[in-house]
Amino acid sequence: HNAGTTSGTATNWVCWVDDPDTVAGQIRQLAQINSTTQIDLGLASGLTTKIVQVDAQGVMQADGVTPVAGDHTADALPTSENDYSITLWFNWGKFDFVAGGDTDGEYATSEFGYSYNDEETDVAARIGQEVEVIWVNHHGSSHSTNATYVATLNPDVAIVSPGSTNTYGHPDQTVLDRLYNNGTMRYFTQLGDPTRDYYDSVIVNGNVVVQVSNGVDYTVDGDPYVASDPAGGPSNPRTPVVGEVLLNEFLPAPQTLFTTEWVELYNPTGSYLNVGGMWVDDLNAGGGAPRQIPADTILAPGGYYVMEMTNYLNNTGDDVRLLGSDGATLYDTYTYGSTIYDRSFCRIPNGGTWTSGCTATKGLPNQ
């Protein structure tokens, strides 16, 4: 199991959800990263709830080697139980809402003898786009809502629930400053630390109600807002930067299973990318003329684009290069030697390490 510090609250919670005689124990499921089916709110057609992060999976501690996930209760410096928060991403139409519980956003040591770890930067990369509303992590703690998280999600609205009688100084002034300077409007369920500068925040003194009427228009505490597709959304694909679109597989020597050579590109990001105008090339300053990708070619998240060609890639070895629309910026490259007919060179898994002699899976996941 995944555990760090074991407060009374955490212990009671685990006992409750593990007890088969409780309601929670009878319906309990283990949350799965990237699942969009485990949580069905049943509130509107097209509403999805995606599990973005759970148990800090894939996140390393400050040493860069030790996973945060796992049982660290016996460690000299156990991980904070907050590190195992779940992050949920709600989407309806153009409206996106992200809530991450007590997720932390820095590496630090608590005066109480446990460590904080940065899950927020990982979450920001997994979401990879702007959203309309965030529920501020960890009540606005100094350990959360880091600069990368705010810059990546770039929310229009932030909701904060600090607790009017909290003794931890929530919300921290750095969090208030960061959200204000980002242009994010802040709504508070109640006033937290009274010594803070809240700028023009709205103090609701009750539940902060968000209402979305059609996947576009929404209100927060009655104030009107309009959602929009972020850059990288389906109606607003963006130009990729280096590292966001990859050579993923290519077949230089067709024989019987294939009649043409081909090169496959892969989008490992969560954004829609416009790769139109980019170039596929072989040897630098040699070989055949570069081949341009047609204008407005869109790669969906996790999607592929395949360019077919004839007598372009050498069977005895060559380079395959992906260039930007300027014909000069190198996005990706691979040099190969001898070939096998109808076998490809591919990354396993998609976007991973190159290998040769692959069973060709043109436009499909590599295996």
Short mmCIF file of C-alpha atoms in Angstrom, two decimals:
data_model
loop_
_atom_site.label_atom_id
_atom_site.label_comp_id
_atom_site.label_asym_id
_atom_site.label_seq_id
_atom_site.Cartn_x
_atom_site.Cartn_y
_atom_site.Cartn_z
CA HIS A 1 0.00 0.00 0.00
CA ASN A 2 0.97 3.65 -0.22
CA ALA A 3 1.57 5.40 3.07
CA GLY A 4 3.72 8.04 4.66
CA THR A 5 2.82 9.70 7.93
CA THR A 6 -0.08 8.07 9.75
CA SER A 7 -2.21 10.70 11.44
CA GLY A 8 -5.35 9.76 13.29
CA THR A 9 -7.42 11.11 10.41
CA ALA A 10 -5.56 8.98 7.87
CA THR A 11 -5.74 5.86 10.03
CA ASN A 12 -9.47 6.24 10.64
CA TRP A 13 -10.09 6.79 6.93
CA VAL A 14 -8.13 3.71 5.86
CA CYS A 15 -9.91 1.57 8.45
CA TRP A 16 -13.29 2.84 7.28
CA VAL A 17 -12.78 2.24 3.57
CA ASP A 18 -11.16 -1.16 4.17
CA ASP A 19 -14.01 -2.42 6.36
CA PRO A 20 -16.33 -4.64 4.26
CA ASP A 21 -19.18 -3.84 6.64
CA THR A 22 -19.17 -0.11 5.83
CA VAL A 23 -20.82 1.50 2.82
CA ALA A 24 -17.41 2.67 1.62
CA GLY A 25 -15.89 -0.77 2.00
CA GLN A 26 -18.64 -2.35 -0.08
CA ILE A 27 -18.21 -0.03 -3.08
CA ARG A 28 -14.49 0.71 -2.75
CA GLN A 29 -12.37 0.78 -5.92
CA LEU A 30 -8.71 1.56 -6.39
CA ALA A 31 -8.40 4.71 -8.47
CA GLN A 32 -6.64 4.20 -11.80
CA ILE A 33 -4.62 6.99 -13.43
CA ASN A 34 -6.16 8.24 -16.70
CA SER A 35 -9.47 6.49 -16.03
CA THR A 36 -12.50 8.40 -17.29
CA THR A 37 -15.03 5.70 -16.41
CA GLN A 38 -14.56 5.04 -12.69
CA ILE A 39 -16.35 8.24 -11.69
CA ASP A 40 -19.66 8.92 -13.43
CA LEU A 41 -21.40 11.94 -11.98
CA GLY A 42 -24.35 11.43 -14.30
CA LEU A 43 -25.02 15.14 -14.41
CA ALA A 44 -24.76 15.96 -18.10
CA SER A 45 -24.15 14.35 -21.44
CA GLY A 46 -20.49 14.69 -22.34
CA LEU A 47 -19.31 15.36 -18.77
CA THR A 48 -16.15 13.40 -18.02
CA THR A 49 -14.15 12.99 -14.84
CA LYS A 50 -10.54 11.98 -15.40
CA ILE A 51 -8.26 10.67 -12.65
CA VAL A 52 -5.04 12.57 -13.33
CA GLN A 53 -2.90 11.46 -10.39
CA VAL A 54 -3.20 9.10 -7.43
CA ASP A 55 -0.65 7.97 -4.85
CA ALA A 56 2.03 10.13 -6.49
CA GLN A 57 2.60 7.48 -9.14
CA GLY A 58 5.68 8.22 -11.23
CA VAL A 59 6.88 10.99 -8.88
CA MET A 60 10.29 10.71 -7.24
CA GLN A 61 11.39 12.08 -3.90
CA ALA A 62 13.96 14.87 -3.69
CA ASP A 63 16.83 12.44 -4.31
CA GLY A 64 15.42 11.79 -7.79
CA VAL A 65 15.60 8.02 -7.24
CA THR A 66 13.17 6.98 -4.50
CA PRO A 67 9.50 6.78 -5.57
CA VAL A 68 7.02 8.69 -3.45
CA ALA A 69 4.60 5.79 -3.97
CA GLY A 70 5.02 2.90 -1.56
CA ASP A 71 5.07 2.34 2.19
CA HIS A 72 7.37 4.88 3.82
CA THR A 73 5.97 4.75 7.34
CA ALA A 74 9.22 3.25 8.68
CA ASP A 75 11.47 5.79 6.93
CA ALA A 76 13.48 8.23 9.02
CA LEU A 77 11.69 11.00 7.13
CA PRO A 78 8.35 9.55 5.98
CA THR A 79 6.42 11.19 3.19
CA SER A 80 3.46 13.40 4.00
CA GLU A 81 0.09 11.69 3.68
CA ASN A 82 -0.89 14.70 1.55
CA ASP A 83 1.40 13.37 -1.18
CA TYR A 84 -1.10 10.59 -1.87
CA SER A 85 -3.98 12.87 -2.81
CA ILE A 86 -6.06 12.21 -5.91
CA THR A 87 -6.27 14.86 -8.63
CA LEU A 88 -9.48 14.96 -10.67
CA TRP A 89 -10.10 16.80 -13.94
CA PHE A 90 -13.73 17.55 -14.81
CA ASN A 91 -14.55 18.50 -18.39
CA TRP A 92 -17.82 19.48 -20.05
CA GLY A 93 -17.58 21.09 -23.46
CA LYS A 94 -15.07 23.92 -23.18
CA PHE A 95 -15.30 24.03 -19.38
CA ASP A 96 -12.48 22.44 -17.33
CA PHE A 97 -12.24 22.20 -13.54
CA VAL A 98 -9.30 20.65 -11.65
CA ALA A 99 -9.24 19.63 -7.98
CA GLY A 100 -6.22 18.03 -6.32
CA GLY A 101 -7.06 17.68 -2.64
CA ASP A 102 -3.97 18.29 -0.50
CA THR A 103 -1.48 17.69 -3.32
CA ASP A 104 1.92 19.23 -2.59
CA GLY A 105 4.05 21.28 -4.96
CA GLU A 106 7.52 21.46 -3.45
CA TYR A 107 10.28 19.42 -1.86
CA ALA A 108 10.59 20.39 1.78
CA THR A 109 10.97 18.97 5.27
CA SER A 110 8.26 19.60 7.83
CA GLU A 111 9.03 20.67 11.37
CA PHE A 112 6.89 17.69 12.37
CA GLY A 113 9.36 15.19 10.91
CA TYR A 114 8.06 14.28 7.46
CA SER A 115 8.76 15.32 3.89
CA TYR A 116 6.72 17.14 1.28
CA ASN A 117 7.17 16.13 -2.35
CA ASP A 118 6.33 17.91 -5.59
CA GLU A 119 3.39 16.20 -7.30
CA GLU A 120 1.97 19.41 -8.76
CA THR A 121 4.62 19.71 -11.46
CA ASP A 122 3.81 16.16 -12.57
CA VAL A 123 0.08 16.93 -12.53
CA ALA A 124 0.63 20.10 -14.58
CA ALA A 125 2.48 18.08 -17.23
CA ARG A 126 -0.27 15.44 -17.31
CA ILE A 127 -2.97 18.09 -17.85
CA GLY A 128 -0.85 20.23 -20.14
CA GLN A 129 -3.42 22.92 -20.89
CA GLU A 130 -5.24 25.92 -19.50
CA VAL A 131 -8.40 25.36 -17.46
CA GLU A 132 -11.24 27.55 -16.26
CA VAL A 133 -11.36 26.77 -12.53
CA ILE A 134 -9.06 25.14 -9.98
CA TRP A 135 -9.76 24.14 -6.41
CA VAL A 136 -6.57 25.39 -4.76
CA ASN A 137 -4.57 22.51 -3.32
CA HIS A 138 -3.96 22.07 0.41
CA HIS A 139 -6.09 25.06 1.46
CA GLY A 140 -3.59 27.48 -0.08
CA SER A 141 -0.66 26.09 1.90
CA SER A 142 2.84 27.41 1.26
CA HIS A 143 3.68 23.88 0.04
CA SER A 144 1.18 23.96 -2.83
CA THR A 145 0.05 25.89 -5.92
CA ASN A 146 3.57 26.21 -7.28
CA ALA A 147 4.57 28.48 -10.16
CA THR A 148 4.61 25.71 -12.80
CA TYR A 149 1.15 24.51 -11.77
CA VAL A 150 -0.36 27.99 -11.99
CA ALA A 151 1.40 28.90 -15.24
CA THR A 152 0.41 25.65 -16.98
CA LEU A 153 -3.22 25.54 -15.86
CA ASN A 154 -3.55 29.36 -16.02
CA PRO A 155 -7.00 29.31 -14.39
CA ASP A 156 -9.52 32.10 -14.71
CA VAL A 157 -10.85 31.29 -11.24
CA ALA A 158 -9.37 29.74 -8.10
CA ILE A 159 -11.50 28.51 -5.21
CA VAL A 160 -9.86 28.37 -1.79
CA SER A 161 -11.16 26.75 1.38
CA PRO A 162 -8.68 27.75 4.11
CA GLY A 163 -10.81 27.25 7.22
CA SER A 164 -11.48 30.38 9.24
CA THR A 165 -9.92 28.97 12.41
CA ASN A 166 -6.93 27.19 10.86
CA THR A 167 -3.67 27.55 12.79
CA TYR A 168 -1.36 26.89 9.83
CA GLY A 169 -1.43 30.35 8.27
CA HIS A 170 -3.56 29.27 5.30
CA PRO A 171 -3.63 30.75 2.76
CA ASP A 172 0.04 31.56 2.36
CA GLN A 173 0.82 35.01 1.00
CA THR A 174 2.99 33.59 -1.79
CA VAL A 175 -0.03 31.66 -3.09
CA LEU A 176 -2.24 34.75 -2.95
CA ASP A 177 0.41 36.81 -4.74
CA ARG A 178 0.95 34.14 -7.40
CA LEU A 179 -2.74 33.81 -8.24
CA TYR A 180 -3.31 37.57 -8.22
CA ASN A 181 -0.30 38.25 -10.46
CA ASN A 182 -1.49 35.51 -12.82
CA GLY A 183 -4.80 37.33 -13.28
CA THR A 184 -6.74 34.54 -11.57
CA MET A 185 -9.84 35.63 -9.64
CA ARG A 186 -9.99 34.13 -6.14
CA TYR A 187 -13.12 33.02 -4.28
CA PHE A 188 -12.87 31.99 -0.62
CA THR A 189 -15.31 29.89 1.35
CA GLN A 190 -14.28 32.03 4.32
CA LEU A 191 -11.47 34.32 5.39
CA GLY A 192 -8.35 32.45 6.43
CA ASP A 193 -5.35 34.05 8.10
CA PRO A 194 -6.54 37.65 8.71
CA THR A 195 -3.02 39.07 8.34
CA ARG A 196 -2.89 38.22 4.62
CA ASP A 197 -3.41 40.60 1.71
CA TYR A 198 -6.39 39.16 -0.15
CA TYR A 199 -6.37 41.85 -2.84
CA ASP A 200 -9.78 41.88 -4.56
CA SER A 201 -10.74 38.32 -3.60
CA VAL A 202 -14.38 37.45 -3.01
CA ILE A 203 -15.06 36.13 0.51
CA VAL A 204 -18.27 34.12 0.19
CA ASN A 205 -18.62 32.96 3.81
CA GLY A 206 -20.23 29.74 2.66
CA ASN A 207 -20.14 27.33 -0.25
CA VAL A 208 -18.63 28.65 -3.47
CA VAL A 209 -21.12 27.53 -6.11
CA VAL A 210 -19.98 26.96 -9.69
CA GLN A 211 -22.78 26.51 -12.22
CA VAL A 212 -22.18 25.52 -15.85
CA SER A 213 -25.18 25.77 -18.14
CA ASN A 214 -24.02 24.52 -21.53
CA GLY A 215 -20.34 23.61 -21.36
CA VAL A 216 -19.43 27.21 -22.20
CA ASP A 217 -21.17 29.76 -19.97
CA TYR A 218 -20.62 29.41 -16.24
CA THR A 219 -20.98 31.38 -13.04
CA VAL A 220 -18.98 31.41 -9.81
CA ASP A 221 -20.96 32.72 -6.84
CA GLY A 222 -23.26 34.29 -9.44
CA ASP A 223 -20.48 36.10 -11.32
CA PRO A 224 -20.59 35.30 -15.07
CA TYR A 225 -17.69 33.79 -17.02
CA VAL A 226 -17.27 32.22 -20.46
CA ALA A 227 -15.17 29.11 -21.05
CA SER A 228 -12.95 28.85 -24.10
CA ASP A 229 -10.90 26.12 -25.71
CA PRO A 230 -7.28 26.52 -24.62
CA ALA A 231 -4.43 26.54 -27.06
CA GLY A 232 -4.08 22.85 -27.76
CA GLY A 233 -7.80 22.17 -27.45
CA PRO A 234 -9.70 20.40 -30.25
CA SER A 235 -10.88 23.64 -31.84
CA ASN A 236 -7.63 25.51 -31.22
CA PRO A 237 -4.68 23.22 -31.98
CA ARG A 238 -1.28 24.73 -31.36
CA THR A 239 2.12 24.54 -33.00
CA PRO A 240 4.29 21.97 -31.19
CA VAL A 241 7.60 22.80 -29.58
CA VAL A 242 10.60 20.49 -29.80
CA GLY A 243 9.89 17.26 -27.93
CA GLU A 244 6.12 17.40 -28.39
CA VAL A 245 5.95 15.50 -31.69
CA LEU A 246 8.20 12.51 -32.32
CA LEU A 247 9.35 10.15 -35.02
CA ASN A 248 7.74 6.97 -33.73
CA GLU A 249 8.10 4.31 -36.42
CA PHE A 250 9.27 4.02 -40.02
CA LEU A 251 9.54 1.31 -42.64
CA PRO A 252 12.34 1.79 -45.21
CA ALA A 253 12.19 -1.58 -47.00
CA PRO A 254 8.70 -2.68 -48.12
CA GLN A 255 8.33 -5.98 -49.94
CA THR A 256 5.06 -7.94 -49.70
CA LEU A 257 3.20 -6.72 -46.61
CA PHE A 258 3.68 -3.09 -47.62
CA THR A 259 3.95 -1.46 -51.03
CA THR A 260 5.41 1.89 -49.92
CA GLU A 261 7.90 3.24 -47.45
CA TRP A 262 6.42 5.28 -44.62
CA VAL A 263 7.29 7.41 -41.62
CA GLU A 264 4.98 7.69 -38.61
CA LEU A 265 4.80 10.65 -36.23
CA TYR A 266 3.36 10.45 -32.72
CA ASN A 267 1.91 13.06 -30.35
CA PRO A 268 2.81 12.13 -26.74
CA THR A 269 1.13 15.22 -25.26
CA GLY A 270 -2.38 15.90 -24.03
CA SER A 271 -2.84 18.71 -26.59
CA TYR A 272 -4.03 18.90 -30.18
CA LEU A 273 -1.02 19.81 -32.31
CA ASN A 274 -0.90 21.36 -35.78
CA VAL A 275 2.03 19.72 -37.58
CA GLY A 276 1.10 21.14 -40.98
CA GLY A 277 4.09 22.63 -42.79
CA MET A 278 6.68 20.54 -40.94
CA TRP A 279 9.15 18.48 -42.97
CA VAL A 280 10.30 14.86 -43.09
CA ASP A 281 13.85 14.55 -44.38
CA ASP A 282 16.68 12.04 -44.66
CA LEU A 283 20.36 13.03 -44.77
CA ASN A 284 21.20 16.58 -43.77
CA ALA A 285 22.25 18.51 -46.90
CA GLY A 286 22.02 15.35 -48.98
CA GLY A 287 19.78 12.51 -50.08
CA GLY A 288 16.28 13.21 -51.34
CA ALA A 289 14.43 16.50 -51.12
CA PRO A 290 12.54 17.06 -47.83
CA ARG A 291 8.84 16.11 -47.87
CA GLN A 292 6.40 18.62 -46.39
CA ILE A 293 3.39 17.68 -44.27
CA PRO A 294 0.16 19.17 -45.70
CA ALA A 295 -1.14 22.37 -44.13
CA ASP A 296 -3.46 22.07 -41.10
CA THR A 297 -2.58 18.45 -40.37
CA ILE A 298 -3.77 17.94 -36.79
CA LEU A 299 -2.43 15.34 -34.38
CA ALA A 300 -4.87 14.50 -31.58
CA PRO A 301 -3.46 13.66 -28.13
CA GLY A 302 -1.81 10.26 -28.48
CA GLY A 303 -2.48 10.37 -32.23
CA TYR A 304 -0.46 9.49 -35.31
CA TYR A 305 0.35 10.91 -38.72
CA VAL A 306 1.81 8.66 -41.43
CA MET A 307 3.64 9.97 -44.50
CA GLU A 308 4.04 7.46 -47.33
CA MET A 309 6.81 7.66 -49.92
CA THR A 310 8.56 5.63 -52.62
CA ASN A 311 12.31 5.10 -53.11
CA TYR A 312 13.18 7.69 -50.49
CA LEU A 313 14.80 5.82 -47.58
CA ASN A 314 17.83 3.66 -48.32
CA ASN A 315 17.69 -0.05 -47.51
CA THR A 316 21.34 -0.07 -46.44
CA GLY A 317 21.12 2.75 -43.90
CA ASP A 318 20.01 6.35 -43.76
CA ASP A 319 18.84 9.16 -41.50
CA VAL A 320 15.22 10.03 -40.77
CA ARG A 321 14.71 13.57 -39.55
CA LEU A 322 11.70 15.65 -38.52
CA LEU A 323 12.11 19.38 -39.10
CA GLY A 324 10.03 22.38 -38.16
CA SER A 325 8.10 24.43 -40.68
CA ASP A 326 11.19 26.62 -41.10
CA GLY A 327 12.99 23.62 -42.59
CA ALA A 328 15.84 24.04 -40.11
CA THR A 329 14.70 23.37 -36.53
CA LEU A 330 15.40 19.73 -35.70
CA TYR A 331 12.50 18.16 -33.81
CA ASP A 332 13.66 14.54 -33.91
CA THR A 333 16.15 12.32 -35.73
CA TYR A 334 17.20 8.69 -35.96
CA THR A 335 20.04 7.00 -37.86
CA TYR A 336 19.65 3.38 -38.90
CA GLY A 337 21.82 0.74 -40.53
CA SER A 338 20.82 -2.45 -42.32
CA THR A 339 17.13 -3.23 -42.78
CA ILE A 340 14.79 -6.23 -42.87
CA TYR A 341 12.07 -6.35 -45.51
CA ASP A 342 8.61 -5.44 -44.17
CA ARG A 343 10.05 -4.83 -40.69
CA SER A 344 10.13 -1.40 -39.14
CA PHE A 345 12.25 0.63 -36.79
CA CYS A 346 10.06 1.69 -33.87
CA ARG A 347 9.94 3.15 -30.39
CA ILE A 348 8.65 0.76 -27.72
CA PRO A 349 6.38 1.79 -26.16
CA ASN A 350 5.16 4.73 -28.24
CA GLY A 351 7.65 7.55 -27.76
CA GLY A 352 10.04 5.20 -25.94
CA THR A 353 13.35 3.57 -26.85
CA TRP A 354 14.20 2.81 -30.48
CA THR A 355 14.50 -0.80 -31.57
CA SER A 356 14.89 -2.54 -34.93
CA GLY A 357 13.13 -5.46 -36.60
CA CYS A 358 9.72 -4.44 -35.25
CA THR A 359 6.46 -5.96 -36.42
CA ALA A 360 5.18 -2.94 -38.32
CA THR A 361 2.12 -1.32 -36.72
CA LYS A 362 1.52 1.63 -39.01
CA GLY A 363 -0.79 4.15 -37.31
CA LEU A 364 -1.23 1.89 -34.26
CA PRO A 365 0.54 1.42 -30.90
CA ASN A 366 4.00 -0.10 -31.29
CA GLN A 367 4.65 -3.57 -29.91
#
